[in-house]
Amino acid sequence: MIPLERLGQRSGLRLGIMGGTFDPIHIGHLVTAEEALLQFELDEIVFMPTGQPPHKSSQVASPEARYMMASVATATNPRFWVSRLEIDDAGVDYTVDTLDRLRAACRPDAELFFITGADAVLDILTWKEPDRLLGLCEVIAATRPGYDLGRLAGVLADLAHKENVHVMEIPALAVSSSMIRERLAQGKSVRYLVTEGVAALIAKSDSYGLQASLGRNGHDLGSG
Ligand code: ATP
Ligand code: MG
């Protein structure tokens, strides 16, 4: 884990925050983060796996397992790191809480960019304190296949700082964590949908109930 204190050492920091359940982290998340880095000239991206997600109840892997998979997936990129903030701090449940903590950890001239999928940003009004949130950071909404952003203008209409929401087009990747969990449950390969390290970790761990179904160490996972 990289401590938040480190953020305060950097003046003019442009920090991307990629929030998610990451159950498991997949190439869609990594491509999105890399594209945001590029398009918005960010210095670093912090992946922030949720503790107990307020909006999601069908989570399968433990926070610890999701954190480990995110760490393994991002290890080879020097600009990517993973934070335990939401996992370890019981008082941080919502995006706005996370942004408060990050703001407090950074210098006043830091710029925060919350990166999220188009599906998630359409729900922004259900987030805690959306108006205050948009005062704390810019939101980067990544468009992915199957999500029509036609509704976005209407959703944002009554929000102050709506100009702080930016749409970012990413190379089309119709991959989601739920699709990966489904494939795993059916015994299908997830090779290339997640990084090699994550596939190996899934095969070795009990996160998705594979040990029982494979009846052995699961080394074949991803080769089918
Ligand atoms: P699930 O299918 O369980 O909802 P997910 O694939 O959407 O999982 P999350 O952890 O919910 O993964 O997503 C974290 C963030 O990444 C969200 O903002 C989500 O919209 C975004 N995201 C997920 N998959 C993609 C993708 N293929 N391309 C771009 N953004 C994505
Ligand atoms: Mg999702």
XYZ file of C-alpha atoms and ligand atoms in Angstrom:
256
model
C 0.000 0.000 0.000
C 1.185 3.490 -0.787
C 0.358 5.877 2.051
C -1.807 8.907 1.413
C 0.865 11.114 3.027
C 2.898 10.719 -0.143
C 0.279 12.729 -2.059
C 1.053 15.828 -0.029
C 4.632 15.918 -1.277
C 3.700 16.692 -4.834
C 2.765 20.210 -5.970
C 0.483 20.625 -8.977
C -0.547 16.981 -8.790
C -3.191 15.813 -11.255
C -4.578 12.684 -9.651
C -7.007 10.246 -11.241
C -9.172 8.142 -8.941
C -10.665 4.967 -10.326
C -13.364 3.764 -7.978
C -15.003 0.386 -8.259
C -15.814 -2.942 -6.726
C -13.169 -4.584 -8.946
C -14.754 -7.995 -8.495
C -12.503 -8.794 -10.316
C -10.454 -5.994 -11.914
C -10.355 -6.509 -15.715
C -8.799 -5.035 -18.835
C -11.730 -2.604 -19.245
C -10.715 -0.911 -15.985
C -7.041 -0.800 -16.978
C -7.662 0.548 -20.477
C -10.004 3.202 -19.056
C -7.433 4.337 -16.492
C -4.651 4.450 -19.073
C -6.821 6.446 -21.468
C -7.737 8.954 -18.737
C -4.051 9.334 -17.893
C -3.373 10.174 -21.504
C -6.389 12.324 -22.415
C -6.391 14.390 -19.208
C -2.623 14.492 -18.706
C -2.821 12.957 -15.251
C 0.252 12.157 -13.176
C -1.042 9.036 -11.479
C -4.118 6.910 -11.053
C -5.176 5.469 -7.744
C -7.468 2.469 -7.909
C -9.825 2.513 -4.962
C -11.551 -0.800 -4.305
C -14.741 -0.410 -2.269
C -15.113 -1.863 1.205
C -18.769 -2.813 1.590
C -20.252 -1.252 -1.539
C -23.322 0.888 -0.772
C -24.917 0.187 -4.165
C -23.890 -3.423 -4.689
C -24.934 -6.425 -2.697
C -24.066 -9.288 -5.077
C -20.339 -9.030 -4.464
C -18.533 -12.348 -4.421
C -14.851 -11.812 -3.593
C -13.776 -10.362 -0.230
C -12.409 -6.816 -0.032
C -8.983 -8.333 0.676
C -9.098 -10.526 -2.427
C -10.283 -7.625 -4.597
C -7.487 -5.460 -3.224
C -4.915 -8.144 -3.977
C -6.157 -8.638 -7.539
C -6.073 -4.874 -8.140
C -2.514 -4.715 -6.788
C -1.338 -7.536 -9.011
C -3.080 -6.085 -12.090
C -1.525 -2.643 -11.635
C 1.919 -3.640 -10.362
C 3.695 -3.258 -13.700
C 2.486 0.314 -14.314
C 4.559 2.858 -12.379
C 1.722 5.422 -12.599
C -0.941 3.101 -11.198
C -1.357 2.306 -7.535
C -4.011 0.910 -5.247
C -5.385 2.454 -2.079
C -6.836 0.636 0.924
C -8.694 3.743 2.075
C -12.246 2.491 1.488
C -11.387 -1.030 2.624
C -9.722 -0.024 5.886
C -11.675 3.061 6.915
C -15.178 2.207 8.081
C -16.143 5.890 7.863
C -15.480 6.067 4.119
C -18.402 4.555 2.288
C -19.217 6.978 -0.457
C -17.254 8.652 -3.232
C -17.636 12.058 -1.636
C -16.105 10.731 1.619
C -13.152 9.355 -0.338
C -12.670 12.653 -2.137
C -12.757 14.540 1.182
C -9.920 12.327 2.456
C -7.883 12.674 -0.720
C -8.389 16.447 -0.805
C -7.166 16.646 2.784
C -4.103 14.536 1.926
C -3.137 16.562 -1.176
C -1.746 20.061 -1.494
C -4.342 22.766 -2.199
C -3.223 23.073 -5.821
C -3.875 19.385 -6.563
C -6.547 18.532 -9.120
C -8.624 15.406 -8.586
C -10.319 13.494 -11.393
C -12.842 10.830 -10.488
C -12.993 8.313 -13.311
C -16.127 6.299 -13.719
C -18.060 4.382 -16.329
C -20.897 5.953 -18.256
C -23.349 3.579 -16.560
C -22.294 4.809 -13.142
C -22.354 8.515 -13.980
C -25.959 8.298 -15.123
C -26.719 7.435 -11.479
C -24.867 10.458 -10.147
C -28.001 11.911 -8.563
C -28.245 8.848 -6.319
C -24.694 9.408 -5.058
C -24.173 11.097 -1.709
C -24.000 14.917 -2.077
C -23.494 15.089 -5.860
C -23.269 18.890 -5.864
C -20.520 18.981 -3.270
C -18.770 16.100 -5.012
C -18.558 18.046 -8.262
C -16.994 20.892 -6.306
C -14.252 18.591 -5.054
C -13.225 16.966 -8.333
C -13.764 16.691 -12.043
C -15.653 13.591 -13.133
C -14.481 11.660 -16.168
C -17.286 9.541 -17.602
C -15.903 6.770 -19.785
C -18.274 5.687 -22.505
C -18.378 1.991 -23.111
C -20.438 -0.130 -25.470
C -24.110 -0.414 -24.715
C -24.424 2.783 -22.737
C -26.374 5.573 -24.318
C -25.206 8.898 -22.925
C -28.138 10.754 -24.461
C -29.683 11.002 -21.000
C -26.605 12.568 -19.420
C -27.408 16.216 -20.103
C -30.832 15.764 -18.494
C -29.345 14.023 -15.474
C -26.808 16.805 -14.937
C -29.214 19.669 -15.659
C -29.850 20.769 -12.070
C -26.342 20.237 -10.734
C -24.036 23.108 -9.926
C -20.586 22.572 -11.506
C -22.046 20.329 -14.220
C -19.222 21.596 -16.424
C -16.960 19.461 -14.233
C -18.308 16.297 -15.861
C -16.329 15.255 -18.933
C -17.195 12.471 -21.328
C -14.244 10.367 -22.426
C -14.392 7.934 -25.287
C -12.425 4.769 -24.781
C -11.630 1.946 -27.154
C -14.673 -0.316 -27.088
C -14.379 -3.097 -24.545
C -17.563 -4.990 -23.811
C -16.122 -6.608 -20.711
C -17.510 -6.352 -17.198
C -16.787 -8.009 -13.867
C -20.222 -9.620 -13.843
C -19.512 -11.175 -17.229
C -16.213 -12.518 -15.893
C -17.886 -13.952 -12.780
C -20.462 -15.596 -15.012
C -17.784 -17.132 -17.206
C -15.935 -18.428 -14.151
C -19.121 -19.954 -12.800
C -19.604 -21.734 -16.130
C -16.015 -22.945 -16.151
C -15.142 -20.794 -19.164
C -11.758 -19.200 -19.735
C -11.205 -15.589 -18.668
C -7.756 -15.465 -20.218
C -6.983 -12.022 -21.754
C -10.090 -10.526 -20.136
C -8.068 -10.137 -16.944
C -4.296 -9.862 -16.658
C -2.283 -13.055 -16.362
C -1.513 -12.357 -12.724
C -5.184 -11.886 -11.887
C -6.129 -15.093 -13.717
C -3.466 -16.932 -11.737
C -4.666 -15.410 -8.475
C -8.277 -16.382 -9.215
C -7.185 -19.923 -9.956
C -5.238 -20.155 -6.698
C -7.810 -18.509 -4.464
C -11.242 -19.368 -3.218
C -12.682 -16.027 -4.262
C -15.141 -17.292 -6.825
C -15.803 -20.748 -5.442
C -13.607 -22.386 -8.042
C -11.696 -24.678 -5.712
C -14.827 -26.664 -5.058
C -15.873 -26.860 -8.686
C -12.411 -27.659 -10.047
C -11.665 -30.204 -7.381
C -7.954 -29.457 -7.652
C -5.605 -26.502 -7.706
C -7.225 -24.856 -10.663
C -4.108 -24.598 -12.781
C -6.112 -25.174 -15.911
C -8.092 -21.997 -15.436
C -7.750 -19.665 -18.353
C -6.370 -22.210 -20.745
C -9.650 -23.392 -22.242
P -20.020 -5.237 -12.552
O -20.277 -5.948 -13.825
O -19.971 -6.138 -11.361
O -20.859 -4.022 -12.330
P -17.874 -3.645 -13.631
O -17.161 -4.347 -14.711
O -18.862 -2.608 -14.006
O -18.503 -4.709 -12.642
P -17.010 -2.075 -11.442
O -16.051 -2.456 -10.372
O -18.449 -1.978 -11.142
O -16.784 -3.089 -12.664
O -16.531 -0.780 -12.181
C -15.648 0.180 -11.725
C -15.727 1.311 -12.712
O -15.231 0.903 -13.994
C -17.161 1.755 -12.945
O -17.158 3.157 -13.016
C -17.519 1.125 -14.271
O -18.499 1.879 -14.947
C -16.195 1.149 -15.002
N -16.070 0.092 -15.998
C -16.309 -1.206 -15.841
N -16.084 -1.903 -16.977
C -15.701 -1.018 -17.898
C -15.340 -1.119 -19.293
N -15.329 -2.276 -19.955
N -15.002 0.017 -19.920
C -15.028 1.184 -19.253
N -15.355 1.360 -17.962
C -15.686 0.271 -17.276
Mg -20.419 -1.930 -12.822
